[in-house]
XYZ file of N, CA and C in Angstrom:
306
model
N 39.398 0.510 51.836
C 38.814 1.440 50.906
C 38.210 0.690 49.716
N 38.907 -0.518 49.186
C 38.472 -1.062 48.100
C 37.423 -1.904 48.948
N 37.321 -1.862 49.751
C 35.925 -3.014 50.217
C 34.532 -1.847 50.229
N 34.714 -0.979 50.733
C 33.786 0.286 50.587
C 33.759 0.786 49.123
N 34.433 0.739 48.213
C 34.216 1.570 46.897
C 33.738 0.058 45.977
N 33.731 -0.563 46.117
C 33.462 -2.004 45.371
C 31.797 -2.254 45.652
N 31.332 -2.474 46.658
C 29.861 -2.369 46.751
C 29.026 -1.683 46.207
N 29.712 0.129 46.557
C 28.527 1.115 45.977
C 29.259 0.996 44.421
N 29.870 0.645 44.044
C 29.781 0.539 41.937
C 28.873 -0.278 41.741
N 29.430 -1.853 42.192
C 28.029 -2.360 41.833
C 26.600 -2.029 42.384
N 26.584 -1.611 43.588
C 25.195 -1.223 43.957
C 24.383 -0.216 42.491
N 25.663 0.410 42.411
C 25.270 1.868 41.454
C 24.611 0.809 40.031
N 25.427 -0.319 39.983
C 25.463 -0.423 38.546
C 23.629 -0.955 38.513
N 23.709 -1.745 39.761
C 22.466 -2.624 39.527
C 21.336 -1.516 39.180
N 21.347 -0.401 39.957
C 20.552 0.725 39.981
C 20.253 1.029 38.677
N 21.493 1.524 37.967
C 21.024 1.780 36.880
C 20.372 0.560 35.996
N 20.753 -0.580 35.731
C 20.570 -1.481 35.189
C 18.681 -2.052 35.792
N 18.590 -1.770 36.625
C 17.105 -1.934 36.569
C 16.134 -0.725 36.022
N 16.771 0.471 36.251
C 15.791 1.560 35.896
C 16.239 1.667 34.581
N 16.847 1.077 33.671
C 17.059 1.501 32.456
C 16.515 0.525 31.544
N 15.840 -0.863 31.653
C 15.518 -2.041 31.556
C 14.425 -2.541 31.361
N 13.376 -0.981 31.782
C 12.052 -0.789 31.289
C 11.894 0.313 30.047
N 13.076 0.968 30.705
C 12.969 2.255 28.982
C 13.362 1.176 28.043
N 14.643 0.750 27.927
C 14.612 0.082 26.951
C 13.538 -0.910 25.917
N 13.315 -2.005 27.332
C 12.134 -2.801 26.713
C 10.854 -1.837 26.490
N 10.413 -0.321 26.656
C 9.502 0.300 25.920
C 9.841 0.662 24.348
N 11.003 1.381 24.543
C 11.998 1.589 23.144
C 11.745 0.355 22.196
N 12.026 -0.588 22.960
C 12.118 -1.930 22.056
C 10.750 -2.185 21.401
N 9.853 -2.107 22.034
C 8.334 -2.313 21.816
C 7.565 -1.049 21.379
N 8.258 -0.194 21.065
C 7.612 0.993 19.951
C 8.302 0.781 18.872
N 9.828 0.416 18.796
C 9.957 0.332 17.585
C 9.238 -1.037 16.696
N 9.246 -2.381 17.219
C 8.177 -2.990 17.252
C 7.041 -2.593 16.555
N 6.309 -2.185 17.158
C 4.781 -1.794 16.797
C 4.891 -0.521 15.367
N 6.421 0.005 15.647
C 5.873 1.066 14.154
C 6.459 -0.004 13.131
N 7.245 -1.143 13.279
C 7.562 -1.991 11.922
C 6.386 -2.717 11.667
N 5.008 -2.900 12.632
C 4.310 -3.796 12.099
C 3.128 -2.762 12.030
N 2.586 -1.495 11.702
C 1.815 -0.902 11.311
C 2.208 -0.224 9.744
N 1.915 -0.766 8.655
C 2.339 0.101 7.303
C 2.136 1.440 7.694
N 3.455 1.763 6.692
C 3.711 3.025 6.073
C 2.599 3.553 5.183
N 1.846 5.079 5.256
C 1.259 5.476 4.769
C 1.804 5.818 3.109
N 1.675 5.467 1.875
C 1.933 5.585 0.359
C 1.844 7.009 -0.203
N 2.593 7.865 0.290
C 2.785 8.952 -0.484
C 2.665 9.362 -2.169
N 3.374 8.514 -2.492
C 3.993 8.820 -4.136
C 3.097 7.760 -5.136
N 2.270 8.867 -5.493
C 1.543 8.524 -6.243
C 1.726 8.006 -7.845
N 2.708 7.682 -7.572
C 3.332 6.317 -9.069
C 3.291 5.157 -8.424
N 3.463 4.743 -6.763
C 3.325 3.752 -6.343
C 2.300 2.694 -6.626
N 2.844 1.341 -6.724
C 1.876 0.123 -7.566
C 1.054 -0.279 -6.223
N 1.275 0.137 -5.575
C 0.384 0.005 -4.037
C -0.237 1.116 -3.755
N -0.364 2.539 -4.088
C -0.884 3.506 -3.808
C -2.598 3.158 -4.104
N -3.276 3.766 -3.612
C -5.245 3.224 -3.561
C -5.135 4.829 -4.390
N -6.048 4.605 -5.345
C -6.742 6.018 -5.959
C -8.174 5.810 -5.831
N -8.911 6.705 -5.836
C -10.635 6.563 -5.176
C -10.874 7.413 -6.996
N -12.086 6.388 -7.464
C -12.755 7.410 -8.370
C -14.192 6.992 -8.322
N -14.813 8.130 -9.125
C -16.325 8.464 -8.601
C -16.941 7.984 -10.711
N -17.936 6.982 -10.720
C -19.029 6.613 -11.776
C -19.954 7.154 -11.708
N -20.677 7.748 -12.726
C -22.102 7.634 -12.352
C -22.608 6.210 -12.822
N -24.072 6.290 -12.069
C -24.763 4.657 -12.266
C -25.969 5.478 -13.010
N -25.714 4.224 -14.228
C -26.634 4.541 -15.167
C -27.964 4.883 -14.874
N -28.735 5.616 -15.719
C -30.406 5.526 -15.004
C -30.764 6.276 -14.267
N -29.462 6.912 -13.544
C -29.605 7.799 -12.141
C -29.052 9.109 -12.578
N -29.706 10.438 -11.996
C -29.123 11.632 -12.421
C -28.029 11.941 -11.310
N -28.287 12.002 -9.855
C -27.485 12.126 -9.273
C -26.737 11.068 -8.132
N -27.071 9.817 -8.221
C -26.078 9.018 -7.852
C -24.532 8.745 -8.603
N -23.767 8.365 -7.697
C -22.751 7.524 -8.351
C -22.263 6.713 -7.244
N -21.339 5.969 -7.762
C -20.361 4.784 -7.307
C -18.976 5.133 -6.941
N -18.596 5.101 -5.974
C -17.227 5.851 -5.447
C -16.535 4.056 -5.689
N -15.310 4.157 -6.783
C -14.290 2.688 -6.529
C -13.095 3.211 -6.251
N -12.618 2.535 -5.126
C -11.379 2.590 -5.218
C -10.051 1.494 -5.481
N -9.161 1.322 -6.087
C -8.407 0.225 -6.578
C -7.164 1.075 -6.167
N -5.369 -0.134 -6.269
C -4.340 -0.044 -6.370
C -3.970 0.621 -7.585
N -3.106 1.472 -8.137
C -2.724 1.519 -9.596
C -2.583 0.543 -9.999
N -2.123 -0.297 -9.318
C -1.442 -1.785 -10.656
C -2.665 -2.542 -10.348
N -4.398 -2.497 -9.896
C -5.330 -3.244 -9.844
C -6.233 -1.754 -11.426
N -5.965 -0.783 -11.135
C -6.270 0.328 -12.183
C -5.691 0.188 -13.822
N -4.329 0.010 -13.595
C -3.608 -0.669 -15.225
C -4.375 -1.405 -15.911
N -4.758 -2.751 -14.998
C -5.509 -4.141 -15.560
C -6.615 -4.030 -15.676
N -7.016 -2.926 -15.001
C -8.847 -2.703 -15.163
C -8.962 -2.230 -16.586
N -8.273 -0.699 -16.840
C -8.010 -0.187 -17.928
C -7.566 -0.902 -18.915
N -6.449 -2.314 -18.862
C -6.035 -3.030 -20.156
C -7.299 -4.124 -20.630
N -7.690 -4.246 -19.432
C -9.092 -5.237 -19.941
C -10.297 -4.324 -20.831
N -11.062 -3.071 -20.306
C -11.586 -2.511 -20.543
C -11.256 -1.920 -22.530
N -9.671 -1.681 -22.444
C -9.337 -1.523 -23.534
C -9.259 -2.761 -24.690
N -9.126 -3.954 -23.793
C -9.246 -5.344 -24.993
C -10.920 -5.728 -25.034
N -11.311 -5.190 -23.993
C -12.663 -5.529 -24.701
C -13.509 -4.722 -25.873
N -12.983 -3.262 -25.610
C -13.453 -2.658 -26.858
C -12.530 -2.797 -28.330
N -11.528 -3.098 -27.836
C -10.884 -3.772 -29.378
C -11.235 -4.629 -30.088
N -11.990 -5.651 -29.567
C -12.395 -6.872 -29.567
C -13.305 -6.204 -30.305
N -14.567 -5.892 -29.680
C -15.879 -5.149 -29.983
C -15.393 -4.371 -31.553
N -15.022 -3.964 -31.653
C -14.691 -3.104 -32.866
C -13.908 -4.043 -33.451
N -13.066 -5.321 -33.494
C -12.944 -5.604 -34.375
C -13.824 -6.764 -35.095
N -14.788 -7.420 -34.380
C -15.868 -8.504 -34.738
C -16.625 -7.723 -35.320
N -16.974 -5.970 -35.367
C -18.320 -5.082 -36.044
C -17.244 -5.174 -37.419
N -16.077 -5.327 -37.604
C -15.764 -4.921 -39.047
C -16.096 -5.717 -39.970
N -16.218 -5.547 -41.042
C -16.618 -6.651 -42.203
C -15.395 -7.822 -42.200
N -15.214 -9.193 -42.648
C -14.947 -10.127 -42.503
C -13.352 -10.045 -43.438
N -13.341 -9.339 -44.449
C -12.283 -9.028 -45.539
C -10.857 -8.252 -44.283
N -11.412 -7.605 -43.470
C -10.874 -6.502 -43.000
C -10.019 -6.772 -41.693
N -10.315 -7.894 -41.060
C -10.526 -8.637 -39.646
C -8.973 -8.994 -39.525
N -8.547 -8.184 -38.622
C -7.032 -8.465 -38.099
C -7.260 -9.440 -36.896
N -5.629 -9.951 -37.072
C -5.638 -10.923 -36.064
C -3.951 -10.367 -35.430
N -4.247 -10.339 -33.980
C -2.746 -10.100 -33.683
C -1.838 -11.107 -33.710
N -0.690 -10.787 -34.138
C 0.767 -12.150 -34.456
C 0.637 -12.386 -32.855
């Protein structure tokens, strides 16, 4: 009896063990492929999130310029933009008046 019940287990086992050996290695290779495709950026505080904004171009009534940047490429645009008009306004002041930051 144990010579007859000993074959078909392992027979059984191999069975399963081959038909289960391609699901797996698919399983394996989707999860795979979703760790190496990014995550779409929901939350828009994110320093990686893209925001799209629309310029007009000077000269033109109805063109504009669609940019889009990171927030944290948007911060630095905006902190530059803001030191350059500080700048600008503070070289127009008279010479008596002329701050300098510590």
């Amino acid at each position: 009896m144990k010579r007859l019940v000993q074959p078909l287990v392992t027979g059984a086992f191999a069975v399963v063990a081959l038909t289960a050996s391609p699901a797996i290695a698919a399983k394996k290779d989707a999860v795979e492929n979703q760790s190496k495709e990014p995550k779409k950026i929901v939350d828009r505080r994110d320093p990686n999130y893209v925001r799209c904004r629309s310029e007009p171009i000077i000269g033109s009534l109805a063109r504009k310029r669609r940019i889009c940047m990171t927030n944290e490429e948007w911060a630095e645009y905006n902190e530059i933009g803001s030191r350059n008009s500080r700048e600008f306004v503070e070289d127009s002041q008279p010479g008596f008046l002329k701050t300098t930051p510590d």
